[in-house]
PDB file of C-alpha atoms in Angstrom:
ATOM      1  CA  UNK A  16     -60.415  67.912  36.140  1.00  0.00           C
ATOM      2  CA  UNK A  17     -62.656  64.879  36.645  1.00  0.00           C
ATOM      3  CA  UNK A  18     -60.775  61.616  37.257  1.00  0.00           C
ATOM      4  CA  UNK A  19     -63.870  59.411  37.317  1.00  0.00           C
ATOM      5  CA  UNK A  20     -63.629  56.170  35.373  1.00  0.00           C
ATOM      6  CA  UNK A  21     -66.761  54.697  33.842  1.00  0.00           C
ATOM      7  CA  UNK A  22     -66.086  51.018  33.239  1.00  0.00           C
ATOM      8  CA  UNK A  23     -68.221  47.887  32.863  1.00  0.00           C
ATOM      9  CA  UNK A  24     -67.445  44.189  32.756  1.00  0.00           C
ATOM     10  CA  UNK A  25     -68.991  42.265  29.850  1.00  0.00           C
ATOM     11  CA  UNK A  26     -69.336  38.501  30.127  1.00  0.00           C
ATOM     12  CA  UNK A  27     -70.893  35.577  28.258  1.00  0.00           C
ATOM     13  CA  UNK A  28     -69.849  37.013  24.887  1.00  0.00           C
ATOM     14  CA  UNK A  29     -69.390  34.699  21.901  1.00  0.00           C
ATOM     15  CA  UNK A  30     -65.784  33.471  21.857  1.00  0.00           C
ATOM     16  CA  UNK A  31     -65.519  34.686  18.264  1.00  0.00           C
ATOM     17  CA  UNK A  32     -66.511  38.283  19.166  1.00  0.00           C
ATOM     18  CA  UNK A  33     -63.901  40.969  18.561  1.00  0.00           C
ATOM     19  CA  UNK A  34     -63.470  44.367  20.201  1.00  0.00           C
ATOM     20  CA  UNK A  35     -65.023  45.879  17.058  1.00  0.00           C
ATOM     21  CA  UNK A  36     -68.053  43.566  17.401  1.00  0.00           C
ATOM     22  CA  UNK A  37     -68.559  44.714  20.981  1.00  0.00           C
ATOM     23  CA  UNK A  38     -68.163  48.385  20.021  1.00  0.00           C
ATOM     24  CA  UNK A  39     -70.724  47.884  17.243  1.00  0.00           C
ATOM     25  CA  UNK A  40     -73.131  46.213  19.720  1.00  0.00           C
ATOM     26  CA  UNK A  41     -72.915  49.233  22.045  1.00  0.00           C
ATOM     27  CA  UNK A  42     -73.370  51.642  19.119  1.00  0.00           C
ATOM     28  CA  UNK A  43     -76.299  49.822  17.506  1.00  0.00           C
ATOM     29  CA  UNK A  44     -78.156  48.850  20.684  1.00  0.00           C
ATOM     30  CA  UNK A  45     -77.355  51.818  22.912  1.00  0.00           C
ATOM     31  CA  UNK A  46     -76.179  54.582  20.574  1.00  0.00           C
ATOM     32  CA  UNK A  47     -72.982  54.954  22.617  1.00  0.00           C
ATOM     33  CA  UNK A  48     -69.342  54.683  21.578  1.00  0.00           C
ATOM     34  CA  UNK A  49     -66.970  53.058  24.068  1.00  0.00           C
ATOM     35  CA  UNK A  50     -63.739  54.895  24.867  1.00  0.00           C
ATOM     36  CA  UNK A  51     -61.886  51.583  24.930  1.00  0.00           C
ATOM     37  CA  UNK A  52     -62.544  47.838  24.847  1.00  0.00           C
ATOM     38  CA  UNK A  53     -60.169  45.278  26.376  1.00  0.00           C
ATOM     39  CA  UNK A  54     -60.934  41.657  25.508  1.00  0.00           C
ATOM     40  CA  UNK A  55     -59.608  39.038  27.891  1.00  0.00           C
ATOM     41  CA  UNK A  56     -57.670  36.308  26.099  1.00  0.00           C
ATOM     42  CA  UNK A  57     -55.969  33.085  27.093  1.00  0.00           C
ATOM     43  CA  UNK A  58     -52.267  33.751  27.774  1.00  0.00           C
ATOM     44  CA  UNK A  59     -51.106  30.728  25.792  1.00  0.00           C
ATOM     45  CA  UNK A  60     -53.586  30.349  22.926  1.00  0.00           C
ATOM     46  CA  UNK A  61     -54.459  34.073  22.639  1.00  0.00           C
ATOM     47  CA  UNK A  62     -58.088  33.010  22.078  1.00  0.00           C
ATOM     48  CA  UNK A  63     -60.924  35.073  23.524  1.00  0.00           C
ATOM     49  CA  UNK A  64     -62.359  34.075  26.902  1.00  0.00           C
ATOM     50  CA  UNK A  65     -65.692  35.711  26.013  1.00  0.00           C
ATOM     51  CA  UNK A  66     -65.037  38.488  28.550  1.00  0.00           C
ATOM     52  CA  UNK A  67     -64.182  42.170  28.220  1.00  0.00           C
ATOM     53  CA  UNK A  68     -63.813  45.448  30.067  1.00  0.00           C
ATOM     54  CA  UNK A  69     -65.358  48.483  28.375  1.00  0.00           C
ATOM     55  CA  UNK A  70     -64.489  52.047  29.329  1.00  0.00           C
ATOM     56  CA  UNK A  71     -67.104  54.698  28.631  1.00  0.00           C
ATOM     57  CA  UNK A  72     -66.964  58.480  28.395  1.00  0.00           C
ATOM     58  CA  UNK A  73     -69.653  59.520  30.874  1.00  0.00           C
ATOM     59  CA  UNK A  74     -72.021  58.471  33.637  1.00  0.00           C
ATOM     60  CA  UNK A  75     -74.856  58.678  31.071  1.00  0.00           C
ATOM     61  CA  UNK A  76     -73.075  56.223  28.754  1.00  0.00           C
ATOM     62  CA  UNK A  77     -72.460  53.926  31.740  1.00  0.00           C
ATOM     63  CA  UNK A  78     -76.199  53.892  32.555  1.00  0.00           C
ATOM     64  CA  UNK A  79     -77.065  53.168  28.904  1.00  0.00           C
ATOM     65  CA  UNK A  80     -74.483  50.350  28.803  1.00  0.00           C
ATOM     66  CA  UNK A  81     -75.950  48.743  31.938  1.00  0.00           C
ATOM     67  CA  UNK A  82     -79.345  48.637  30.218  1.00  0.00           C
ATOM     68  CA  UNK A  83     -77.791  46.392  27.567  1.00  0.00           C
ATOM     69  CA  UNK A  84     -77.494  43.633  30.210  1.00  0.00           C
ATOM     70  CA  UNK A  85     -78.921  40.381  28.822  1.00  0.00           C
ATOM     71  CA  UNK A  86     -79.148  41.618  25.234  1.00  0.00           C
ATOM     72  CA  UNK A  87     -78.410  39.133  22.460  1.00  0.00           C
ATOM     73  CA  UNK A  88     -74.966  39.176  20.904  1.00  0.00           C
ATOM     74  CA  UNK A  89     -74.247  36.408  18.424  1.00  0.00           C
ATOM     75  CA  UNK A  90     -76.850  34.127  19.974  1.00  0.00           C
ATOM     76  CA  UNK A  91     -75.749  34.674  23.588  1.00  0.00           C
ATOM     77  CA  UNK A  92     -77.245  36.886  26.295  1.00  0.00           C
ATOM     78  CA  UNK A  93     -74.306  39.014  27.372  1.00  0.00           C
ATOM     79  CA  UNK A  94     -73.861  40.097  31.004  1.00  0.00           C
ATOM     80  CA  UNK A  95     -72.992  43.716  31.659  1.00  0.00           C
ATOM     81  CA  UNK A  96     -72.015  44.594  35.209  1.00  0.00           C
ATOM     82  CA  UNK A  97     -70.331  47.411  37.069  1.00  0.00           C
ATOM     83  CA  UNK A  98     -66.683  46.980  37.892  1.00  0.00           C
ATOM     84  CA  UNK A  99     -64.576  48.804  40.427  1.00  0.00           C
ATOM     85  CA  UNK A 100     -61.587  48.529  38.101  1.00  0.00           C
ATOM     86  CA  UNK A 101     -58.048  47.850  39.167  1.00  0.00           C
ATOM     87  CA  UNK A 102     -58.405  44.100  39.675  1.00  0.00           C
ATOM     88  CA  UNK A 103     -57.334  42.263  42.777  1.00  0.00           C
ATOM     89  CA  UNK A 104     -59.290  40.854  45.673  1.00  0.00           C
ATOM     90  CA  UNK A 105     -58.811  43.419  48.415  1.00  0.00           C
ATOM     91  CA  UNK A 106     -61.573  43.741  50.995  1.00  0.00           C
ATOM     92  CA  UNK A 107     -62.042  47.413  50.090  1.00  0.00           C
ATOM     93  CA  UNK A 108     -62.515  46.563  46.393  1.00  0.00           C
ATOM     94  CA  UNK A 109     -64.925  43.711  47.185  1.00  0.00           C
ATOM     95  CA  UNK A 110     -67.003  46.019  49.388  1.00  0.00           C
ATOM     96  CA  UNK A 111     -67.064  48.696  46.681  1.00  0.00           C
ATOM     97  CA  UNK A 112     -68.225  46.139  44.104  1.00  0.00           C
ATOM     98  CA  UNK A 113     -70.867  44.772  46.470  1.00  0.00           C
ATOM     99  CA  UNK A 114     -72.191  48.281  47.136  1.00  0.00           C
ATOM    100  CA  UNK A 115     -72.239  49.177  43.432  1.00  0.00           C
ATOM    101  CA  UNK A 116     -74.000  45.940  42.472  1.00  0.00           C
ATOM    102  CA  UNK A 117     -76.608  46.312  45.257  1.00  0.00           C
ATOM    103  CA  UNK A 118     -77.417  49.793  43.912  1.00  0.00           C
ATOM    104  CA  UNK A 119     -77.662  48.430  40.364  1.00  0.00           C
ATOM    105  CA  UNK A 120     -79.888  45.555  41.528  1.00  0.00           C
ATOM    106  CA  UNK A 121     -82.199  48.056  43.250  1.00  0.00           C
ATOM    107  CA  UNK A 122     -82.350  50.276  40.141  1.00  0.00           C
ATOM    108  CA  UNK A 123     -83.194  47.284  37.935  1.00  0.00           C
ATOM    109  CA  UNK A 124     -85.907  46.107  40.348  1.00  0.00           C
ATOM    110  CA  UNK A 125     -87.399  49.622  40.447  1.00  0.00           C
ATOM    111  CA  UNK A 126     -87.407  49.785  36.640  1.00  0.00           C
ATOM    112  CA  UNK A 127     -89.184  46.402  36.422  1.00  0.00           C
ATOM    113  CA  UNK A 128     -91.706  47.408  39.116  1.00  0.00           C
ATOM    114  CA  UNK A 129     -92.469  50.631  37.234  1.00  0.00           C
ATOM    115  CA  UNK A 130     -92.868  48.707  33.990  1.00  0.00           C
ATOM    116  CA  UNK A 131     -95.211  46.180  35.648  1.00  0.00           C
ATOM    117  CA  UNK A 132     -97.256  48.982  37.238  1.00  0.00           C
ATOM    118  CA  UNK A 133     -97.630  50.722  33.868  1.00  0.00           C
ATOM    119  CA  UNK A 134     -98.591  47.428  32.230  1.00  0.00           C
ATOM    120  CA  UNK A 135    -101.192  46.708  34.924  1.00  0.00           C
ATOM    121  CA  UNK A 136    -102.676  50.161  34.414  1.00  0.00           C
ATOM    122  CA  UNK A 137    -102.842  49.601  30.631  1.00  0.00           C
ATOM    123  CA  UNK A 138    -104.485  46.206  31.161  1.00  0.00           C
ATOM    124  CA  UNK A 139    -107.053  47.705  33.524  1.00  0.00           C
ATOM    125  CA  UNK A 140    -107.843  50.405  30.974  1.00  0.00           C
ATOM    126  CA  UNK A 141    -108.112  47.779  28.236  1.00  0.00           C
ATOM    127  CA  UNK A 142    -110.215  45.583  30.553  1.00  0.00           C
ATOM    128  CA  UNK A 143    -112.705  48.395  31.033  1.00  0.00           C
ATOM    129  CA  UNK A 144    -112.940  48.715  27.280  1.00  0.00           C
ATOM    130  CA  UNK A 145    -113.348  44.934  26.846  1.00  0.00           C
ATOM    131  CA  UNK A 146    -115.982  44.766  29.589  1.00  0.00           C
ATOM    132  CA  UNK A 147    -118.025  47.236  27.561  1.00  0.00           C
ATOM    133  CA  UNK A 148    -117.432  45.112  24.454  1.00  0.00           C
ATOM    134  CA  UNK A 149    -118.361  41.898  26.257  1.00  0.00           C
ATOM    135  CA  UNK A 150    -115.597  40.105  28.180  1.00  0.00           C
ATOM    136  CA  UNK A 151    -111.982  39.481  29.025  1.00  0.00           C
ATOM    137  CA  UNK A 152    -109.877  36.367  28.393  1.00  0.00           C
ATOM    138  CA  UNK A 153    -107.596  35.233  31.285  1.00  0.00           C
ATOM    139  CA  UNK A 154    -105.404  33.164  28.952  1.00  0.00           C
ATOM    140  CA  UNK A 155    -104.672  36.270  26.876  1.00  0.00           C
ATOM    141  CA  UNK A 156    -103.543  38.168  29.997  1.00  0.00           C
ATOM    142  CA  UNK A 157    -101.279  35.289  31.077  1.00  0.00           C
ATOM    143  CA  UNK A 158     -99.598  35.145  27.667  1.00  0.00           C
ATOM    144  CA  UNK A 159     -98.620  38.832  27.977  1.00  0.00           C
ATOM    145  CA  UNK A 160     -96.458  38.382  31.098  1.00  0.00           C
ATOM    146  CA  UNK A 161     -92.842  39.510  30.597  1.00  0.00           C
ATOM    147  CA  UNK A 162     -90.114  36.962  30.068  1.00  0.00           C
ATOM    148  CA  UNK A 163     -87.971  36.481  33.164  1.00  0.00           C
ATOM    149  CA  UNK A 164     -84.289  35.712  33.432  1.00  0.00           C
ATOM    150  CA  UNK A 165     -81.869  34.898  36.221  1.00  0.00           C
ATOM    151  CA  UNK A 166     -79.161  37.554  36.609  1.00  0.00           C
ATOM    152  CA  UNK A 167     -76.908  35.644  39.016  1.00  0.00           C
ATOM    153  CA  UNK A 168     -78.242  37.093  42.251  1.00  0.00           C
ATOM    154  CA  UNK A 169     -81.812  38.261  41.837  1.00  0.00           C
ATOM    155  CA  UNK A 170     -84.780  36.798  40.062  1.00  0.00           C
ATOM    156  CA  UNK A 171     -87.566  38.451  38.139  1.00  0.00           C
ATOM    157  CA  UNK A 172     -85.584  40.896  36.015  1.00  0.00           C
ATOM    158  CA  UNK A 173     -87.075  41.412  32.594  1.00  0.00           C
ATOM    159  CA  UNK A 174     -84.871  41.045  29.535  1.00  0.00           C
ATOM    160  CA  UNK A 175     -84.210  44.469  27.977  1.00  0.00           C
ATOM    161  CA  UNK A 176     -85.689  44.714  24.527  1.00  0.00           C
ATOM    162  CA  UNK A 177     -88.510  42.239  25.359  1.00  0.00           C
ATOM    163  CA  UNK A 178     -91.062  44.807  26.449  1.00  0.00           C
ATOM    164  CA  UNK A 179     -94.517  44.153  25.123  1.00  0.00           C
TER     165      UNK A 179
END
């Protein structure tokens, strides 16, 4: 029996978003169905804090969910991050989170580097074709650069869904 838990933290959600809205976002954008969604609410007002924990069924679904980081939900770019679960601020938990997030940061950087390498190769191939046709426009190349966002720790991560 496998006791692994596949859970992500979702932040920067619209305050009006419901658990059903978040489930629908995961289904429509990632074709995955969360096992459970727990919205964090204010203890007194019971209003949403725009935060949630989402449990998933498999490592595959977890990877798909992480790719939804910085996708638009109700006009806001939601944050999707790994969580060690369990809450608290123990040193062991903080170290586990740090390790998990470093791995995720590396994977995202590798994915962006691969994307940029593929884009450069396409541009070179197109450039060869344009050279034969009579020229290349630098302004056109500059306008095709990917949009960049700040993910809290690293810079230069491309927004998912904004590939060109």
